Coordinates of C-alpha atoms in Angstrom, one line a residue:
X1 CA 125.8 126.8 127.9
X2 CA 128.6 124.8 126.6
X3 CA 127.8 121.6 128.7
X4 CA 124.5 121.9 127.4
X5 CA 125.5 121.9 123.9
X6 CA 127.6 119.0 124.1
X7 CA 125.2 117.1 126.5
X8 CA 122.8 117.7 123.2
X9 CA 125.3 116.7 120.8
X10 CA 126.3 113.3 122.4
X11 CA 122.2 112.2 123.2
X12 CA 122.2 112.9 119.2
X13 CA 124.1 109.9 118.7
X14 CA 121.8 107.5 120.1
X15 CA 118.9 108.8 118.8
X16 CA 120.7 108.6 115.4
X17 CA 121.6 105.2 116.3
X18 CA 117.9 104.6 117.6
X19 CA 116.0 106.1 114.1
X20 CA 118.1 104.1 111.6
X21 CA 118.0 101.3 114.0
X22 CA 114.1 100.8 113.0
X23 CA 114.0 102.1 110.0
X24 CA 116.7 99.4 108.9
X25 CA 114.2 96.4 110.9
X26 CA 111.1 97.7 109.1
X27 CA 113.1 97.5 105.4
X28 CA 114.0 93.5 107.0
X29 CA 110.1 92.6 106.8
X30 CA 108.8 94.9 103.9
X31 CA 108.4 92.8 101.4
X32 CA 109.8 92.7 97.6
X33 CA 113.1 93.6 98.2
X34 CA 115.7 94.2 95.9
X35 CA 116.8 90.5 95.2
X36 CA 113.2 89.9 94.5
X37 CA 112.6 92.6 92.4
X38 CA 115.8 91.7 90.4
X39 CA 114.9 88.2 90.4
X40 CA 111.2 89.3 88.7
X41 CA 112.6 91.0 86.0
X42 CA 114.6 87.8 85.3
X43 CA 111.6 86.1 85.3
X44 CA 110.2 88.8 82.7
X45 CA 107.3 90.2 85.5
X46 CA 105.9 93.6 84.4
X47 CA 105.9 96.7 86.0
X48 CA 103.4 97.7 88.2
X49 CA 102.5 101.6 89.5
X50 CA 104.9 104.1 89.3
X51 CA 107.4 101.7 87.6
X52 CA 107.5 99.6 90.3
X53 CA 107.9 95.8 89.6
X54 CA 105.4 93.2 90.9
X55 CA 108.2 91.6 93.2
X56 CA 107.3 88.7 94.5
X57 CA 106.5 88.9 98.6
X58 CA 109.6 87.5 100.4
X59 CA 108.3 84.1 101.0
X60 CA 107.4 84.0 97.6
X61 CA 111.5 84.4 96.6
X62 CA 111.7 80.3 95.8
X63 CA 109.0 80.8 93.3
X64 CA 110.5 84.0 91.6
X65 CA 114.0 81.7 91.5
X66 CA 112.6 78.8 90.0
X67 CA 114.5 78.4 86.8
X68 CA 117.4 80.1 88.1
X69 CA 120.9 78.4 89.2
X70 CA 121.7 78.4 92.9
X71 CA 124.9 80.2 92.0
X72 CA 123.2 83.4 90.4
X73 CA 120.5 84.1 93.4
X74 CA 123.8 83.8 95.3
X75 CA 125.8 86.2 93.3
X76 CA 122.4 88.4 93.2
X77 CA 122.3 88.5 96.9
X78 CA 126.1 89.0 97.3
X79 CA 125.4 91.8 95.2
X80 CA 123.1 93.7 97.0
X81 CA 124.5 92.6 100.3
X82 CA 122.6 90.3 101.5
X83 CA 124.8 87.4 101.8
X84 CA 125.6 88.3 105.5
X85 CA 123.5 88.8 108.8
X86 CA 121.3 92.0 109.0
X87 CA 123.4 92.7 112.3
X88 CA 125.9 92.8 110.6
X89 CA 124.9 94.7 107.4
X90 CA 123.2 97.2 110.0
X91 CA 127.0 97.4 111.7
X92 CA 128.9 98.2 108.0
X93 CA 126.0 100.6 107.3
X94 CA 126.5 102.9 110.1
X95 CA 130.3 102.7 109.4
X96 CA 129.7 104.0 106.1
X97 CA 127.4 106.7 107.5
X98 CA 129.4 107.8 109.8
X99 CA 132.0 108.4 107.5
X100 CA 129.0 110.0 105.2
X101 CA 129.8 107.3 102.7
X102 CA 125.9 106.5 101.3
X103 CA 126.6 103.7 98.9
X104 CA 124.9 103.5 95.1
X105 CA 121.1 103.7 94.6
X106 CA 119.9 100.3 93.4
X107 CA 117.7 101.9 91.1
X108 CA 119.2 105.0 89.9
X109 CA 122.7 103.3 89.7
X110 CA 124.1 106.4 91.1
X111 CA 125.8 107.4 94.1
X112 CA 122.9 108.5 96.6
X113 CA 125.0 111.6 97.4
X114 CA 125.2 112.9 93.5
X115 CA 121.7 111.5 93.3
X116 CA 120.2 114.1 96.3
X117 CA 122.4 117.1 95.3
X118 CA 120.7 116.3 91.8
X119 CA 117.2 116.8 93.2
X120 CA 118.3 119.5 95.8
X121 CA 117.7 122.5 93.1
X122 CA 114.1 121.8 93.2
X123 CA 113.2 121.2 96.8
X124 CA 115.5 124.2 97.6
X125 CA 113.1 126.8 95.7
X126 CA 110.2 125.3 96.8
X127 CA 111.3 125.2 100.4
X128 CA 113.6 128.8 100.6
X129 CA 111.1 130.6 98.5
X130 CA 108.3 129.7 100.8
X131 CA 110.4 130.3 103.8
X132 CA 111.0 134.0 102.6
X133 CA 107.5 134.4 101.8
X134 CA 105.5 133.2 104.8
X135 CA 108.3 134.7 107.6
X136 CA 108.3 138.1 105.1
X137 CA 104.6 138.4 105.0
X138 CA 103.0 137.1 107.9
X139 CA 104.6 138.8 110.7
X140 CA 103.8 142.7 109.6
X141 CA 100.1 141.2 108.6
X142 CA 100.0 139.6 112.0
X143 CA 101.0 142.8 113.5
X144 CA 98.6 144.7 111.6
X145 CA 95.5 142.3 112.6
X146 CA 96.6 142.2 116.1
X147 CA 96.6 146.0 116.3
X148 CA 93.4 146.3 114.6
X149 CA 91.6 142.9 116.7
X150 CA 88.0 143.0 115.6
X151 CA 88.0 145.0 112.9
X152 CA 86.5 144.8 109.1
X153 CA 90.3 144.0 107.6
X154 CA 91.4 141.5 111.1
X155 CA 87.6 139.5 110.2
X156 CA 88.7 139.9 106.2
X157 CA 92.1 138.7 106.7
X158 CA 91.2 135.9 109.2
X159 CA 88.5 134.4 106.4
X160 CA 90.9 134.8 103.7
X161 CA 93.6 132.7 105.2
X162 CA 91.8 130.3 107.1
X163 CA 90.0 129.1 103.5
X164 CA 93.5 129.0 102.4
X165 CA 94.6 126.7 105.6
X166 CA 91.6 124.7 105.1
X167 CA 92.8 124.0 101.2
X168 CA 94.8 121.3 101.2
X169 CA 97.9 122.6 99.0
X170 CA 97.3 119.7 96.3
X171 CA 93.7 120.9 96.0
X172 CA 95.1 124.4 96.0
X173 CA 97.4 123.7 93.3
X174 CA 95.0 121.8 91.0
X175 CA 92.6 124.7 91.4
X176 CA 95.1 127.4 90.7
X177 CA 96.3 125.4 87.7
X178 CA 92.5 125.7 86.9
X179 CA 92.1 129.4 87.0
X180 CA 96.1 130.3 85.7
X181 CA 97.5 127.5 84.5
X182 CA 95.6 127.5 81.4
X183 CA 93.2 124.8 82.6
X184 CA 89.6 126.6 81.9
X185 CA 90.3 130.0 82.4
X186 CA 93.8 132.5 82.0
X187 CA 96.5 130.9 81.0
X188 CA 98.9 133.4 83.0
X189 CA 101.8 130.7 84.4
X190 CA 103.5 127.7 83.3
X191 CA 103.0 124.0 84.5
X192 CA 106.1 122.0 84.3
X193 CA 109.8 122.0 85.8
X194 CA 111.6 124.9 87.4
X195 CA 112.3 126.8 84.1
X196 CA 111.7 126.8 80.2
X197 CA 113.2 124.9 77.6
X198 CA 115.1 127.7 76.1
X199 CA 116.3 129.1 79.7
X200 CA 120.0 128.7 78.4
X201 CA 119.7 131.0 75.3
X202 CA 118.1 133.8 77.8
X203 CA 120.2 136.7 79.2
X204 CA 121.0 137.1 83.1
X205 CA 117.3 139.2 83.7
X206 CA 115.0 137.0 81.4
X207 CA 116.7 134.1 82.9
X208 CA 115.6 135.3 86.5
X209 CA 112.3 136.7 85.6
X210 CA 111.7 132.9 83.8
X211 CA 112.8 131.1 87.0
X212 CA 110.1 133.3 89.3
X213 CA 107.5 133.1 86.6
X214 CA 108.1 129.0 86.9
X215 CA 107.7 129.3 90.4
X216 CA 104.7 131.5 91.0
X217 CA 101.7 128.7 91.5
X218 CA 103.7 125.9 93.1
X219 CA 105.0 128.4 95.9
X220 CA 101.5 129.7 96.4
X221 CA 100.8 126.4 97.1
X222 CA 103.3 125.0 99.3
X223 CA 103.2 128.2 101.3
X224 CA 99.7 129.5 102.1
X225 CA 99.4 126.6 104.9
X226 CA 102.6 127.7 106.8
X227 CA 101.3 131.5 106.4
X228 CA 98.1 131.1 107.8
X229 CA 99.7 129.1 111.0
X230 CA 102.2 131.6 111.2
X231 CA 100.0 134.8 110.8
X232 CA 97.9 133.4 113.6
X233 CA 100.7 132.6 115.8
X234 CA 102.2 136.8 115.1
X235 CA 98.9 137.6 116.5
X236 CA 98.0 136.0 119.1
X237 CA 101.5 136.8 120.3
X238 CA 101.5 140.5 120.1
X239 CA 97.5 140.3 121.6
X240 CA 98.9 138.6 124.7
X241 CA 101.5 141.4 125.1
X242 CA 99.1 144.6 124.3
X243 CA 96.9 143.3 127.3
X244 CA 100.0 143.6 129.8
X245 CA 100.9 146.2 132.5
X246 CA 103.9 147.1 131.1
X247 CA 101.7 148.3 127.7
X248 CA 99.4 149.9 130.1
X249 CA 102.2 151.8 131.9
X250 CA 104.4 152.8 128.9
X251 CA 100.9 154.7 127.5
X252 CA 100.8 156.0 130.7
X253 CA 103.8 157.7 130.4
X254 CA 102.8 159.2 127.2
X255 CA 105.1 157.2 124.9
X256 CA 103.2 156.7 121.0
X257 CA 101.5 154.5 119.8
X258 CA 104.6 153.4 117.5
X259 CA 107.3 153.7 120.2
X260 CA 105.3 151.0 122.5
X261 CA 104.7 148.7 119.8
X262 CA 108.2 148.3 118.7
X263 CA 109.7 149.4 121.4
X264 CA 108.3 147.4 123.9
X265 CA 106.0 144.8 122.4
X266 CA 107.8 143.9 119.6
X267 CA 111.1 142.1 121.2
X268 CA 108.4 140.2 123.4
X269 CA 106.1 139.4 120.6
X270 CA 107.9 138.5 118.2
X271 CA 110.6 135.7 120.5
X272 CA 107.5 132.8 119.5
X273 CA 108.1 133.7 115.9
X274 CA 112.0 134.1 115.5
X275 CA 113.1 131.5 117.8
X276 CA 111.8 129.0 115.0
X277 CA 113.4 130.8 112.3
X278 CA 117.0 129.1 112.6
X279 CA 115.4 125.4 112.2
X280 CA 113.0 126.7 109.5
X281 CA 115.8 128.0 107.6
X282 CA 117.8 124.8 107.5
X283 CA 114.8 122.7 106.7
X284 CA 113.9 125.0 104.0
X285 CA 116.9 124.0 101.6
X286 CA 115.6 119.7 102.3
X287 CA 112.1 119.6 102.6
X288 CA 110.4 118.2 99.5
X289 CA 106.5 118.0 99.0
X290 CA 105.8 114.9 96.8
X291 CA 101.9 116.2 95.7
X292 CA 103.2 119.6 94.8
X293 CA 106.5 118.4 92.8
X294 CA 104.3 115.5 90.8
X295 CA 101.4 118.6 90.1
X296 CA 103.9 120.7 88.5
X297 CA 106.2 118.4 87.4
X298 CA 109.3 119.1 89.5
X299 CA 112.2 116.2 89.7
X300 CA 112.9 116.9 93.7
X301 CA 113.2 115.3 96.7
X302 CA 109.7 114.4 97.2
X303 CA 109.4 112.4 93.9
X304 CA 112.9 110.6 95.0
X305 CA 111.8 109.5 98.3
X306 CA 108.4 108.2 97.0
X307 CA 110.5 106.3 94.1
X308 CA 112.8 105.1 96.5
X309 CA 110.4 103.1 98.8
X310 CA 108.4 101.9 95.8
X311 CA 111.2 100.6 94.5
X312 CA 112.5 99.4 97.6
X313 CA 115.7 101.0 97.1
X314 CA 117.3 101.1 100.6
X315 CA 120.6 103.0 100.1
X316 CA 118.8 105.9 99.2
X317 CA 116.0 105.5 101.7
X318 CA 118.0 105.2 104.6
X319 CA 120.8 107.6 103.3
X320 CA 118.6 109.9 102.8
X321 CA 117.2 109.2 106.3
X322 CA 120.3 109.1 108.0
X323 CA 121.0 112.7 106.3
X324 CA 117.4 114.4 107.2
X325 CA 118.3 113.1 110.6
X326 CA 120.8 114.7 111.9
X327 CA 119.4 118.1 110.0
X328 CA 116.7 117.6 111.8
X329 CA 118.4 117.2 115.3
X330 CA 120.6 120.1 114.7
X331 CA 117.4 122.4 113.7
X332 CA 115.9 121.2 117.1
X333 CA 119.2 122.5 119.0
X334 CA 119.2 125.5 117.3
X335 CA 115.9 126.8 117.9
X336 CA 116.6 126.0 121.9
X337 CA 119.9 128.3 121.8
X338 CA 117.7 131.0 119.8
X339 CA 115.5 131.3 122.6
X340 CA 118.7 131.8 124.7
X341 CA 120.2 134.3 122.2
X342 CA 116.4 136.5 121.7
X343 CA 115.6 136.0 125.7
X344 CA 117.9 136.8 128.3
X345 CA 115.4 135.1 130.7
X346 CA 115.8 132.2 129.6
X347 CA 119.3 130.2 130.7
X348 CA 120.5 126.8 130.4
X349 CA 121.8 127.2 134.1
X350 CA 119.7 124.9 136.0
X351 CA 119.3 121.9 133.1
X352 CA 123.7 122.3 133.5
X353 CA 123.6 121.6 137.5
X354 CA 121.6 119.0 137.5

């Protein structure tokens, strides 16, 4: 077990390595890069889309700096960094990263650390909330549907959340907003930011029942994918362990109906579900959905990451990469030792002698 963890942890490094390694070759050849987009403004070019500036394309950088001293582009590039080899910016990058040192956003002009943990409040409810709700609802309603396979309320059910699967969750959302939000029907919920203006003159319970009330339709929407998956997956897993012998034999034995589902099925039924449940957990506090947070007007990390590669602001993109990363890769580890620590069957033994 240990030799498997730290075999893991050490093939982390070059993949690491290996994602920013691209990521930082791609930013090389996209075009309108920071010097250009600086060097726009200069030239008094408007903003486009989204506030982003129609930069010039890289070979168009001469034209954008016509006008311009050869000692300013050069202060401009020295600036940004670009004054020295990309192998070589690449190298003092993953230095800094290593030592979790992100730099300053280009556009924000703040640190990309204070930045993220500014937009973490946001993507954290959207992501914990619909964490708690689809692993808290769908495995007692798959269990339910699996025990009652072919009935009126399994065929209900199955409709009801395969129509929701089918939504897309922006769709979802702009329909919701339709029917609650006040758009041509009951005007039940909110439709902008995480609470209301006057949250700080509340007391402790209005404050709480404020935040949920916020958070009603854009959790709704953001979870109902993940819940039909998941209340599919509970199924299908406790179906394929009611057809086994050992089911067969503890009825046999005249054992209830409850004792043999969570008894016996249960611990074998459920290892699909909770062995994702550590990496789902972690992911829950990062993930950020950029249709969602734009819908109801929520400042997370969705909205940042789409501003940061319109605006071709690098440190945060790749900070923020670099960061998701190794989340990411620890997530993946942890769901392989969960299957270790739910299954006794399962050992790291033979991956170890090899």
């Amino acid at each position: 077990m240990v030799a498997y963890i730290l075999r893991r942890l050490l093939l982390m490094i070059p993949t690491l390595i290996g994602v920013m390694l691209v990521t930082f070759t791609v930013t090389q050849f996209v075009p309108g890069g920071p010097v250009e987009r600086m060097l726009a403004e200069m030239k008094g070019q408007t903003a486009g889309m989204g506030g982003e500036v129609r930069a010039a394309r890289t070979s168009d950088l001469y034209q954008g700096a016509k006008g311009l001293d050869e000692e300013r582009i050069a202060q401009l590039k020295k600036l940004y960094g670009f004054d020295q080899p990309p192998v070589t910016r690449f190298i003092t990058m993953m230095k800094n990263y290593f030592c979790f040192n992100f730099g300053e956003s280009y556009y924000h002009h703040r640190s990309v650390a204070a930045l993220v943990v500014s937009k973490l409040p946001v993507s954290m409810s959207l992501g914990l909330w619909s964490f708690l709700i689809v692993y808290g609802a769908c495995i007692p309603l798959g269990i339910a549907k699996a025990v009652r396979d072919g009935s009126r309320f399994d065929v209900f059910t199955s409709t009801v959340i395969l129509i929701g699967y089918a939504i897309p969750g922006f769709v979802l959302a702009i329909l919701l907003i339709v029917l609650f939000g006040g758009g041509s029907f009951w005007s039940l919920f909110p439709l902008r930011g995480l609470v209301s203006d006057n949250w700080h003159d509340l007391g402790l319970i209005h404050k709480v029942l404020d935040y949920l009330w916020h958070m009603v339709l854009p959790i709704v929407s953001s979870a109902m994918g993940s819940l039909a998956v998941m209340t599919l997956l509970t199924k299908n897993s406790f179906l394929e362990e009611i057809r086994k012998q050992y089911v067969i034999t503890a009825r046999a034995k005249g054992l209830s109906e409850n004792k043999v589902l969570y008894r016996h099925i249960f611990r074998n039924a459920i290892i699909p579900i909770i062995t994702g449940f550590p990496g789902s957990f972690i992911t829950a506090f990062f993930t950020g959905s950029l249709l969602i947070e734009t819908i109801f007007s929520l400042d997370g990390m969705g909205l940042l990451a789409y501003e940061s590669i319109m605006n071709r602001d690098y440190p945060v993109v790749l900070g923020t990469l670099y960061f998701f990363t190794i989340i990411g890769l620890i997530s993946r580890l942890l769901t392989d030792l969960s299957y270790v620590a739910v299954d006794p069957r399962i050992t790291f033994e033979g991956i170890e002698s090899r």
